[in-house]
GROMACS .gro file of C-alpha atoms in nm:
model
  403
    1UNK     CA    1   0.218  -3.775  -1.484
    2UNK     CA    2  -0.141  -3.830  -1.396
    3UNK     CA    3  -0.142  -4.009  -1.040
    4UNK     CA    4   0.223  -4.025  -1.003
    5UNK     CA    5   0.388  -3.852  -0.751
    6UNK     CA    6   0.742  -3.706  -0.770
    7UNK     CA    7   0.886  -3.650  -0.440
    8UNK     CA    8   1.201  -3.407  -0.336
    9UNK     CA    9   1.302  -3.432   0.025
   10UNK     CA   10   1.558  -3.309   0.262
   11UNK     CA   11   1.638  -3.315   0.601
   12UNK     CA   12   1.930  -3.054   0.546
   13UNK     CA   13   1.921  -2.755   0.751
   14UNK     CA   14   2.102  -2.495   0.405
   15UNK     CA   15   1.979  -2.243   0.245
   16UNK     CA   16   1.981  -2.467  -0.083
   17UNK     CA   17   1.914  -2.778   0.051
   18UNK     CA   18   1.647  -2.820  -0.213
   19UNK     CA   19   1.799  -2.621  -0.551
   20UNK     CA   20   1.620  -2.686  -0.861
   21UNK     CA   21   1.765  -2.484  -1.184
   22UNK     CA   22   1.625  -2.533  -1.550
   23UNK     CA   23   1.726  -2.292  -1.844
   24UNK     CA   24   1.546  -2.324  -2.165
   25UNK     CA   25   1.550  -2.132  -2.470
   26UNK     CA   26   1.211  -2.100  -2.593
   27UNK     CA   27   1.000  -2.216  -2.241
   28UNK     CA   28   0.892  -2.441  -1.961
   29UNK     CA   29   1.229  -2.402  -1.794
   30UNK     CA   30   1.058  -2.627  -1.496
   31UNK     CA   31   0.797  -2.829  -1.536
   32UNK     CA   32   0.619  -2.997  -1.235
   33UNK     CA   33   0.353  -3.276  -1.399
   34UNK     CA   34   0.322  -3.510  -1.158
   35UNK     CA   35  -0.046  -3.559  -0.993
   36UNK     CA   36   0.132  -3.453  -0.712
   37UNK     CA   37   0.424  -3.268  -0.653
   38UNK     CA   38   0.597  -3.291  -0.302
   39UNK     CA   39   0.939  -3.106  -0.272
   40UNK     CA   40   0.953  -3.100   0.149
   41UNK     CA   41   1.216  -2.906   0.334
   42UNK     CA   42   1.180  -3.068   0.672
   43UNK     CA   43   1.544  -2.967   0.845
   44UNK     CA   44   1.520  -2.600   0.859
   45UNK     CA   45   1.666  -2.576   0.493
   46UNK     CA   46   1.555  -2.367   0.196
   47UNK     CA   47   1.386  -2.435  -0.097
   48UNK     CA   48   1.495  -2.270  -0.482
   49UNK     CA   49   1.342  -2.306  -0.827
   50UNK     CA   50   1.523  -2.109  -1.036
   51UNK     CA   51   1.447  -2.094  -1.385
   52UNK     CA   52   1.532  -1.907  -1.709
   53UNK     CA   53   1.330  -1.936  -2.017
   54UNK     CA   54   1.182  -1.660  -2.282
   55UNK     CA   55   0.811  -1.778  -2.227
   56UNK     CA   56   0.725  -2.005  -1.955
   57UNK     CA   57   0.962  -2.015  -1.642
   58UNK     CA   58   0.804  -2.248  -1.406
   59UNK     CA   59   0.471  -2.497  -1.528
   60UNK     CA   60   0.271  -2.632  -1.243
   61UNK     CA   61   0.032  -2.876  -1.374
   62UNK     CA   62  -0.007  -3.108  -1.086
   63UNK     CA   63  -0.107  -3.056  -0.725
   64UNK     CA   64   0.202  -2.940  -0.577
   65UNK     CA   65   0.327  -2.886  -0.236
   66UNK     CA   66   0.635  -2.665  -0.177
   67UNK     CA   67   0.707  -2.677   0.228
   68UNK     CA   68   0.987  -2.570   0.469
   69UNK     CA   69   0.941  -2.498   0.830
   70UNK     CA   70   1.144  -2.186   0.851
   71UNK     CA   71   1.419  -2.209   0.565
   72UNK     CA   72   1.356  -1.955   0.263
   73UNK     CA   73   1.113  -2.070  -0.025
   74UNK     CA   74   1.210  -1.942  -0.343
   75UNK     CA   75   1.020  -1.936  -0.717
   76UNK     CA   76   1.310  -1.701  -0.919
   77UNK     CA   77   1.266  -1.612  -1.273
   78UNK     CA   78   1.523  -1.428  -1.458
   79UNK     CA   79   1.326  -1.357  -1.785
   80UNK     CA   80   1.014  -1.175  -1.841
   81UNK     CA   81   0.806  -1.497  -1.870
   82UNK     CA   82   0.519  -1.658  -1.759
   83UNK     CA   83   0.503  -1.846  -1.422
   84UNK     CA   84   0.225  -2.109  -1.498
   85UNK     CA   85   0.031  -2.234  -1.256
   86UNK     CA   86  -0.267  -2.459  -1.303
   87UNK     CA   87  -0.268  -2.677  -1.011
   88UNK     CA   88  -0.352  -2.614  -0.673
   89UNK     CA   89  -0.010  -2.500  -0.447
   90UNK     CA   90   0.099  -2.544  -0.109
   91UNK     CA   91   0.355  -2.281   0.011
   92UNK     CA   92   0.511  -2.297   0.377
   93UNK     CA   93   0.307  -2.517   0.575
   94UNK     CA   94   0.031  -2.788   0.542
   95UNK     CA   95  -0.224  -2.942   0.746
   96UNK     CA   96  -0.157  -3.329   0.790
   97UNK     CA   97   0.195  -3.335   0.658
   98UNK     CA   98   0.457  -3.458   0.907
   99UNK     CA   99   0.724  -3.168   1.021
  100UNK     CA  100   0.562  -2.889   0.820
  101UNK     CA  101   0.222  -2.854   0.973
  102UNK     CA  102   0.388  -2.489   1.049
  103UNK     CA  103   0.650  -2.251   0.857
  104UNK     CA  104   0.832  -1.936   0.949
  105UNK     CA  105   0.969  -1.930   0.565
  106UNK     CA  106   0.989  -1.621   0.401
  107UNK     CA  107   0.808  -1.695   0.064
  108UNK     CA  108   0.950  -1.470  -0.266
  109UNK     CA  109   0.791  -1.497  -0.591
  110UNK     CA  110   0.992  -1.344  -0.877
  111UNK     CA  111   0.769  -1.306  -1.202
  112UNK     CA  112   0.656  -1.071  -1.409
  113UNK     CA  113   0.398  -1.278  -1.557
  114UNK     CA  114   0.169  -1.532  -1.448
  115UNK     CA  115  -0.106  -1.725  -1.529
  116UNK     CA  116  -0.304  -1.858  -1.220
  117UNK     CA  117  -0.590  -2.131  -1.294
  118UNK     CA  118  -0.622  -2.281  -0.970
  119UNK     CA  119  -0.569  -2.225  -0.573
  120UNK     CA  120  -0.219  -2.097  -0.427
  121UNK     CA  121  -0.245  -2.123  -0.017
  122UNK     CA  122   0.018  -1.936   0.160
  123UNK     CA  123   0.076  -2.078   0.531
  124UNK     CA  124   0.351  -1.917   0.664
  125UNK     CA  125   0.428  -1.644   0.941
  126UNK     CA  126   0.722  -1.528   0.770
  127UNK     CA  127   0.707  -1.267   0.545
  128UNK     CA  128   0.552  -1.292   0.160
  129UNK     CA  129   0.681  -1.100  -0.137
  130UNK     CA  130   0.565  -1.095  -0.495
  131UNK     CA  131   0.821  -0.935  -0.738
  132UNK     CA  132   0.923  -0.873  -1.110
  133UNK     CA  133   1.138  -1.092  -1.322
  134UNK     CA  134   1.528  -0.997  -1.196
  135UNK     CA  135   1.609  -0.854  -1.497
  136UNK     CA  136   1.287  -0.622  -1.500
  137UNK     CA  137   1.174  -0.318  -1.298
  138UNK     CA  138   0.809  -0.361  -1.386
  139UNK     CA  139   0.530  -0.630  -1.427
  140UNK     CA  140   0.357  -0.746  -1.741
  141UNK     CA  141   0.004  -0.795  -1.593
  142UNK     CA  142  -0.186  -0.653  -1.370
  143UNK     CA  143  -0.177  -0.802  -0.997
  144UNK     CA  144  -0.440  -0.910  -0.813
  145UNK     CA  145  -0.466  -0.982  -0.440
  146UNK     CA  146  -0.735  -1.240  -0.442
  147UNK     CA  147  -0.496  -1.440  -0.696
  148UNK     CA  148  -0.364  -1.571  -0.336
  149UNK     CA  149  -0.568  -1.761  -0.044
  150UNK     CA  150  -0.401  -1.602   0.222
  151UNK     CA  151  -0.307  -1.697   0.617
  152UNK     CA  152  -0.380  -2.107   0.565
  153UNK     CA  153  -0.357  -2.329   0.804
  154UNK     CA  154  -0.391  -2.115   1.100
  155UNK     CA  155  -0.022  -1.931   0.974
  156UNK     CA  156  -0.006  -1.512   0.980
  157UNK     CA  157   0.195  -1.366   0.751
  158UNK     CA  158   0.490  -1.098   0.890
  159UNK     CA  159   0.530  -0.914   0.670
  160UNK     CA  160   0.329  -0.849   0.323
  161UNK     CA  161   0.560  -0.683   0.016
  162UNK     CA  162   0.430  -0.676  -0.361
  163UNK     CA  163   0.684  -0.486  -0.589
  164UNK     CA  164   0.915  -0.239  -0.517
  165UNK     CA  165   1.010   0.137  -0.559
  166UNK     CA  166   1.023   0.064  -0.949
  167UNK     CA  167   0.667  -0.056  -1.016
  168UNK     CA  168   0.568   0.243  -0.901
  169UNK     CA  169   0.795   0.488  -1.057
  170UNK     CA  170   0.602   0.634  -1.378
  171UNK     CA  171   0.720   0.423  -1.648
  172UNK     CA  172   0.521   0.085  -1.759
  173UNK     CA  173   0.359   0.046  -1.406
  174UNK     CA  174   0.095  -0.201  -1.339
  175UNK     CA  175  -0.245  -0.195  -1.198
  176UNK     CA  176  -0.291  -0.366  -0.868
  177UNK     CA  177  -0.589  -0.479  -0.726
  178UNK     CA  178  -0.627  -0.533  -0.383
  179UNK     CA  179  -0.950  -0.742  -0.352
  180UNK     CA  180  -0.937  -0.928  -0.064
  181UNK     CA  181  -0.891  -0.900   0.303
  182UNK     CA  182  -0.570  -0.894   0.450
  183UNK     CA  183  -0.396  -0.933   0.801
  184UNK     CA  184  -0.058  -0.875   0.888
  185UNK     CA  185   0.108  -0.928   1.197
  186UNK     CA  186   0.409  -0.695   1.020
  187UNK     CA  187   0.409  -0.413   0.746
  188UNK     CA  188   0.221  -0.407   0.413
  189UNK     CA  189   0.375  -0.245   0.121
  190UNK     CA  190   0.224  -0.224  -0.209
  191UNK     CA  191   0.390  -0.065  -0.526
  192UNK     CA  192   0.180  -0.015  -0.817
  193UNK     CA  193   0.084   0.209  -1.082
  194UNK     CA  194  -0.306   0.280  -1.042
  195UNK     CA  195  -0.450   0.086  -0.748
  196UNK     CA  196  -0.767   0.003  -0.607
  197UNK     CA  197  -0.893  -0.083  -0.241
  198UNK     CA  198  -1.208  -0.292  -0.235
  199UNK     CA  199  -1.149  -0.444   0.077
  200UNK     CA  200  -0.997  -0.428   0.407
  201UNK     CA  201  -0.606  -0.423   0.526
  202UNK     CA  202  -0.534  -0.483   0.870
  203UNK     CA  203  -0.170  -0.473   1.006
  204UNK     CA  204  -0.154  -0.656   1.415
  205UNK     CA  205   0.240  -0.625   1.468
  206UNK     CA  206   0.342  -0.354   1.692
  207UNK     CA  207   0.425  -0.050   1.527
  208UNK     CA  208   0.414  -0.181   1.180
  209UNK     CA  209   0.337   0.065   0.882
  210UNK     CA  210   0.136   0.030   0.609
  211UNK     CA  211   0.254   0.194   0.226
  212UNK     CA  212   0.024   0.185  -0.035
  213UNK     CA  213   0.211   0.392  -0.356
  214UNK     CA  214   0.074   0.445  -0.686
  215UNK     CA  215   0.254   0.592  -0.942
  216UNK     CA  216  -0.092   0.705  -1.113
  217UNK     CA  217  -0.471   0.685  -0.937
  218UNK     CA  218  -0.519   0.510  -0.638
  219UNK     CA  219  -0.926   0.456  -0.557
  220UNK     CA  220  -1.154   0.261  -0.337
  221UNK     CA  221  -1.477   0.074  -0.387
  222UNK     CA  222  -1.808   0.234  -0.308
  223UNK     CA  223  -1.892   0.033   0.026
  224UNK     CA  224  -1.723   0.134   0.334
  225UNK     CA  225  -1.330  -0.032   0.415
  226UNK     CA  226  -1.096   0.031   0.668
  227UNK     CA  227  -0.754   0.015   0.718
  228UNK     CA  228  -0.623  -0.087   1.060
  229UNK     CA  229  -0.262  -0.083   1.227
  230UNK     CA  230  -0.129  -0.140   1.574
  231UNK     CA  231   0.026   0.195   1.612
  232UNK     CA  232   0.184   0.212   1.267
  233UNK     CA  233   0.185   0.465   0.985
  234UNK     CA  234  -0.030   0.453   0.739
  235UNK     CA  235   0.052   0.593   0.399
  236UNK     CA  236  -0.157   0.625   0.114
  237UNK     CA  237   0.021   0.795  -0.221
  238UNK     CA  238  -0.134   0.870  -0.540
  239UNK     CA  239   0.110   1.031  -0.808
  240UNK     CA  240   0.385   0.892  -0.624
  241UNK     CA  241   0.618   0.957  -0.930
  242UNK     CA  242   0.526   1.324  -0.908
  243UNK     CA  243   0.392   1.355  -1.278
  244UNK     CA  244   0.120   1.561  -1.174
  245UNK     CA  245  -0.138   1.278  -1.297
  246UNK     CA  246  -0.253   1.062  -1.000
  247UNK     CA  247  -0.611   1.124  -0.862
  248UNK     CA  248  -0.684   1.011  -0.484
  249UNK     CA  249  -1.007   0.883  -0.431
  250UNK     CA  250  -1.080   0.766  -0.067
  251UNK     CA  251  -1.440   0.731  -0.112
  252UNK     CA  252  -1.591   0.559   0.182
  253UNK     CA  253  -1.256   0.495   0.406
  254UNK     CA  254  -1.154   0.486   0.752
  255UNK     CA  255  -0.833   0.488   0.911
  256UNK     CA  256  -0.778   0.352   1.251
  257UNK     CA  257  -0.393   0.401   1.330
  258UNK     CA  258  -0.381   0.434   1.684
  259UNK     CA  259  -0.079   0.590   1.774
  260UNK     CA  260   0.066   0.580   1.385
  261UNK     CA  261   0.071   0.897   1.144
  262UNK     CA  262  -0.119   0.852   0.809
  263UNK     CA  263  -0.024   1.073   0.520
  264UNK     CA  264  -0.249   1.137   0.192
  265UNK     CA  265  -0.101   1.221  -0.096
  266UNK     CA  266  -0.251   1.300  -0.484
  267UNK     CA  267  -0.246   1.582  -0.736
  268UNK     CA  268  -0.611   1.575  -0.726
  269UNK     CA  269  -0.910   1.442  -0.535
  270UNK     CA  270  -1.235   1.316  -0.583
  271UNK     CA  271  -1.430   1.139  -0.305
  272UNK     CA  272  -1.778   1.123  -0.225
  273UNK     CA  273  -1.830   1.383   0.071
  274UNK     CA  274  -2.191   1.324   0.134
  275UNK     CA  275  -2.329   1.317   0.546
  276UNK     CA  276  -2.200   1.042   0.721
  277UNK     CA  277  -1.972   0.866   0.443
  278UNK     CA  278  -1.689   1.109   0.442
  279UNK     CA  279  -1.377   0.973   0.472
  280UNK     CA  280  -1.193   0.927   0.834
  281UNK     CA  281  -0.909   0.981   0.974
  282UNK     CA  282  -0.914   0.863   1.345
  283UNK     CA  283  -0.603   0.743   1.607
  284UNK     CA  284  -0.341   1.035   1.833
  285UNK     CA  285  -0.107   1.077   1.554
  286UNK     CA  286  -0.095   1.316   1.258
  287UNK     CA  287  -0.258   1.403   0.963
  288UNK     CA  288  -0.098   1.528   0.644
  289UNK     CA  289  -0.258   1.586   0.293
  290UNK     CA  290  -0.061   1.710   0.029
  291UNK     CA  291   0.093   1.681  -0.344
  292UNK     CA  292   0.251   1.440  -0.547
  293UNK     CA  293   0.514   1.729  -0.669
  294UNK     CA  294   0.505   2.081  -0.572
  295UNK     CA  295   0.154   2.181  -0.578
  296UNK     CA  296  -0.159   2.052  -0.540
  297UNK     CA  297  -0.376   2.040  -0.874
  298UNK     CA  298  -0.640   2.186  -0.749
  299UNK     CA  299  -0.779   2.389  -0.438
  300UNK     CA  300  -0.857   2.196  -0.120
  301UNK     CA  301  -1.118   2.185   0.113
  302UNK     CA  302  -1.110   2.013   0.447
  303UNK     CA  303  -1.513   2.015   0.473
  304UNK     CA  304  -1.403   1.674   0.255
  305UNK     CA  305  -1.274   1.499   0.569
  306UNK     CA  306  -1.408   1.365   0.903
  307UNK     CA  307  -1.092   1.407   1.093
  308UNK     CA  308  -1.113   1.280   1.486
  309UNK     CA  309  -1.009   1.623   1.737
  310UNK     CA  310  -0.774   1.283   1.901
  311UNK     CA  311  -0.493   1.394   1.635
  312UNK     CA  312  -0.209   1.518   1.769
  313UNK     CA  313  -0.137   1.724   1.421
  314UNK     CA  314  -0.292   1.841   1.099
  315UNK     CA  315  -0.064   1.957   0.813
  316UNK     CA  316  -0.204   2.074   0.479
  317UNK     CA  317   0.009   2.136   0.172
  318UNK     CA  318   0.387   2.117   0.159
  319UNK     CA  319   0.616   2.413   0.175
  320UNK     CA  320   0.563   2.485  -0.219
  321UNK     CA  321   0.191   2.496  -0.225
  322UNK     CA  322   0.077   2.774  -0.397
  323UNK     CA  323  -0.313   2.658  -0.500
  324UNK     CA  324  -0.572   2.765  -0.259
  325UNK     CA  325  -0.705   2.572   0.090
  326UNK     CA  326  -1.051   2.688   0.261
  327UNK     CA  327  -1.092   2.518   0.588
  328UNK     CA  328  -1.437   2.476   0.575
  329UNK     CA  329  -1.526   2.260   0.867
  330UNK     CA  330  -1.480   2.305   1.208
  331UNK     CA  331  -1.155   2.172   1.325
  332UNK     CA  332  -1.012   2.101   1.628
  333UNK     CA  333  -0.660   1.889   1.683
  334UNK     CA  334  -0.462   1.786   1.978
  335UNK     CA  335  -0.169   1.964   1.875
  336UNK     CA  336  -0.016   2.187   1.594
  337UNK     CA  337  -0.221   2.289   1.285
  338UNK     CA  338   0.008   2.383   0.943
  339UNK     CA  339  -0.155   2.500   0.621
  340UNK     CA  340   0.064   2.602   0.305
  341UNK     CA  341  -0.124   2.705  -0.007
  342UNK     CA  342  -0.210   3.008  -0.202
  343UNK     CA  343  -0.493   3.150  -0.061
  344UNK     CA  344  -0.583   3.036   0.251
  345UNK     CA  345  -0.986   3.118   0.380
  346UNK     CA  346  -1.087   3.008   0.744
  347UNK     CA  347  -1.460   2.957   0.685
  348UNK     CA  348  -1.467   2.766   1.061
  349UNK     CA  349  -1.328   2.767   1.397
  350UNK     CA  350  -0.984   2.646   1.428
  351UNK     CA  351  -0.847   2.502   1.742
  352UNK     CA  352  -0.604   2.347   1.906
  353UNK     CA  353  -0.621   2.193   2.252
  354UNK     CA  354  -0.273   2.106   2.311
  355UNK     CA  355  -0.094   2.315   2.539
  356UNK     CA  356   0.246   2.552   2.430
  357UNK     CA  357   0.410   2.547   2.109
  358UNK     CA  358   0.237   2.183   2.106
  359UNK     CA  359  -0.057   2.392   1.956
  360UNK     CA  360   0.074   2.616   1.760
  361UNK     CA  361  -0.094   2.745   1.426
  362UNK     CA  362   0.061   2.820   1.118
  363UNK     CA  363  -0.105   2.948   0.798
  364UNK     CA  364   0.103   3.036   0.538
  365UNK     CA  365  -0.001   3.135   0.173
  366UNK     CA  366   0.182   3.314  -0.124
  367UNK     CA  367  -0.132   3.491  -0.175
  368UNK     CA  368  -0.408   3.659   0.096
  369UNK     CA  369  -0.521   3.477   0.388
  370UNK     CA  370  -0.904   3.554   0.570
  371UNK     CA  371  -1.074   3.466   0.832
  372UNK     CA  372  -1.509   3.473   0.827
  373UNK     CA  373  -1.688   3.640   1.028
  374UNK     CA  374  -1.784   3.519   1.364
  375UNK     CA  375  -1.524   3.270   1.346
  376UNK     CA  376  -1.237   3.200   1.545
  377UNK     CA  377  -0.854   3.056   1.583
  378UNK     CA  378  -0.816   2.899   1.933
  379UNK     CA  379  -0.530   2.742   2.133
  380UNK     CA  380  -0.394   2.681   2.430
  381UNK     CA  381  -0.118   2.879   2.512
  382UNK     CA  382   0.030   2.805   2.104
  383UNK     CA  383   0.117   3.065   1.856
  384UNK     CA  384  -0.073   3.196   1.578
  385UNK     CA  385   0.102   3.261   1.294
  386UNK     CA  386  -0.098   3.424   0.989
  387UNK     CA  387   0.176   3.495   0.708
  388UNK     CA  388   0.040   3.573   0.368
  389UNK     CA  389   0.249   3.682   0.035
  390UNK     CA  390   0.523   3.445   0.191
  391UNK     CA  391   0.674   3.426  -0.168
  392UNK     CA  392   0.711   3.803  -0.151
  393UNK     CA  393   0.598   3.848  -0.487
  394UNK     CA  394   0.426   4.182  -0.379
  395UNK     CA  395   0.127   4.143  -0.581
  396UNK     CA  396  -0.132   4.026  -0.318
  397UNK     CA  397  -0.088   3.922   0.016
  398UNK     CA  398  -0.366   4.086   0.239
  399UNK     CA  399  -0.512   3.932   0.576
  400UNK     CA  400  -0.848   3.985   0.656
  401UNK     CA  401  -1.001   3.916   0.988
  402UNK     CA  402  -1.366   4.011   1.002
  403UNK     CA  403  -1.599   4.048   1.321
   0.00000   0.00000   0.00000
């Protein structure tokens, strides 16, 4: 305790060549108290603490450095209990320390509660994951980004994961916060149940996506952010559960996927559309927009997008819309254009510049579908398909073309 130092080193190139295991009853399964803490994987071995306790799992009260220069680094809980950190931490690499200025570790931290008081640097370029308690599908708290100072030491993650397919599922979710910048040279997946983007994500590795899936809302702050990938997808999902209760709000964001398709999904949505702040879609791939479950929650406008004419494909609705889209901005896409809804009402010119079935255009509504006047549907060489009562319920299902 105090300025004592403990010290836990190994040269040993296994997966548990550092394995620390503590089981309590009540709490504080592992305690770490030492002014300084220095358990050092320098032989391309792993490092473990497991623990097992109701309350606390792991207690980190001194400054405490847990390094390995590419085996696995491990902080498992079992229990749904607190991981207690009130010391600054070292993961993966750090700056003056012999054999570990650098780390390819992967870094997983299993807990699904936590209690942060000071600094935790991550300096690794393997990949980072934050998870639940083994024994639970959900977190306690809330999760916020900034509880991590991310990239140290000159180390980019490669990969980014926090939960997984059951923290976003509908049932005792958690809010997560993403509110701070992040770069990936790798994928970024997020799993929550609302979310909220205040700042940027950026993923450099070639062809990497980027999921962000809420189970309920998922929003951004009101000051312009973009997301950025080197020709990956780009998915952003509100109602991911397909409850019918997740609003997407994408007030002032731009996507810049290059090559990479980006898909929006939410039962409703409720962005700021004013001049100059809409939201952007930009890059050569596609563009979808559609429901959490069958149907959209409420009618759609695409005068609520700035979407590049770069895009090689726009796709509104699934199959089983039935609620109304107007497209009320001119549009024009490098390649196929798909609407699904009830009603469908072309308010502006449609076109399509690629070439052949490349540009096709489909419109497809159970109910009517009708073009303004003095506007048109272009494309190169592509179909036009205008199918209205598709459901063949024979009570509407009129198309209207006006001069």
């Amino acid at each position: 305790t105090g300025s004592s130092t403990l010290s836990i080193l190994s040269s040993n190139a296994a997966t548990d060549a550092i394995y620390l295991s503590g089981t309590s009853s009540s709490n504080q399964a592992i305690r770490l108290t030492h002014g300084t803490n220095k358990i050092h994987a320098t032989g391309g071995g792993g490092i473990t603490l497991q623990s097992d306790a109701m309350h606390y799992n792991t207690v980190i009260e001194g400054t405490t450095e847990i390094l390995a220069n590419s085996g696995d680094i491990k902080l498992l809980a079992t229990q749904d209990s607190n991981l207690h950190i009130h010391a600054n931490l070292y993961l993966g690499s750090k700056s003056g320390v012999t054999g570990l200025t650098t780390s390819s570790s992967d870094i997983t931290i299993q807990s699904s509660n936590h209690s942060y008081g000071s600094a935790r640097y991550i300096a690794t370029t393997g990949t980072f994951t934050v998870l639940p308690a083994s024994t639970q599908d959900d977190f306690s708290l809330a999760i916020d980004v900034n509880d991590y100072s991310w990239n140290q030491n000159s180390q980019t993650m490669s990969g980014l994961t926090i939960g997984k397919a059951s923290t976003a599922d509908g049932t005792s979710d958690q809010t997560v916060n993403i509110n701070a910048d992040l770069s990936v040279n790798g994928p970024i997946t997020i799993y929550g149940g609302a979310m909220t983007l205040n700042n940027n994500l950026t993923s450099t590795g070639s062809g990497s996506a980027i999921l962000l899936q809420a189970s309920g809302d998922f929003s951004t702050d009101t000051s312009a952010q973009t997301i950025t990938t080197n020709n990956g997808n780009v998915s952003i999902l509100a109602d991911s559960d397909g409850s019918g209760a997740g609003q997407l709000n994408v007030d002032y964001l731009t996507i810049n996927p290059g090559s990479g398709n980006v898909v929006y999904s939410g039962e409703t949505y409720s962005w700021i559309t004013s001049a100059g702040i809409l939201p952007t879609i930009n890059g050569t791939g596609t563009f979808t927009i559609q429901s959490g479950d069958d149907n959209m929650g409420q009618g759609f406008n695409s005068v609520w997008l700035s979407l590049n004419s770069t895009l090689t494909g726009l796709t509104i609705g699934k199959t089983t819309n039935t609620v109304g889209v107007t497209i009320g901005s001119a549009t024009t896409i490098a390649g196929p254009i798909t609407v699904y809804g009830g009603d469908i009402v072309v308010n502006q010119n449609l076109n399509t510049t690629s070439g052949g079935v490349g540009g096709d255009v489909l419109l497809k509504g159970t109910g009517d579908i009708e073009l303004a006047a003095n506007k048109s549907i272009t494309t190169t060489g592509g179909d036009v398909i205008l199918w209205s009562n598709s459901d063949n319920s024979g009570d509407n299902g009129y198309i209207l073309l006006r001069d």
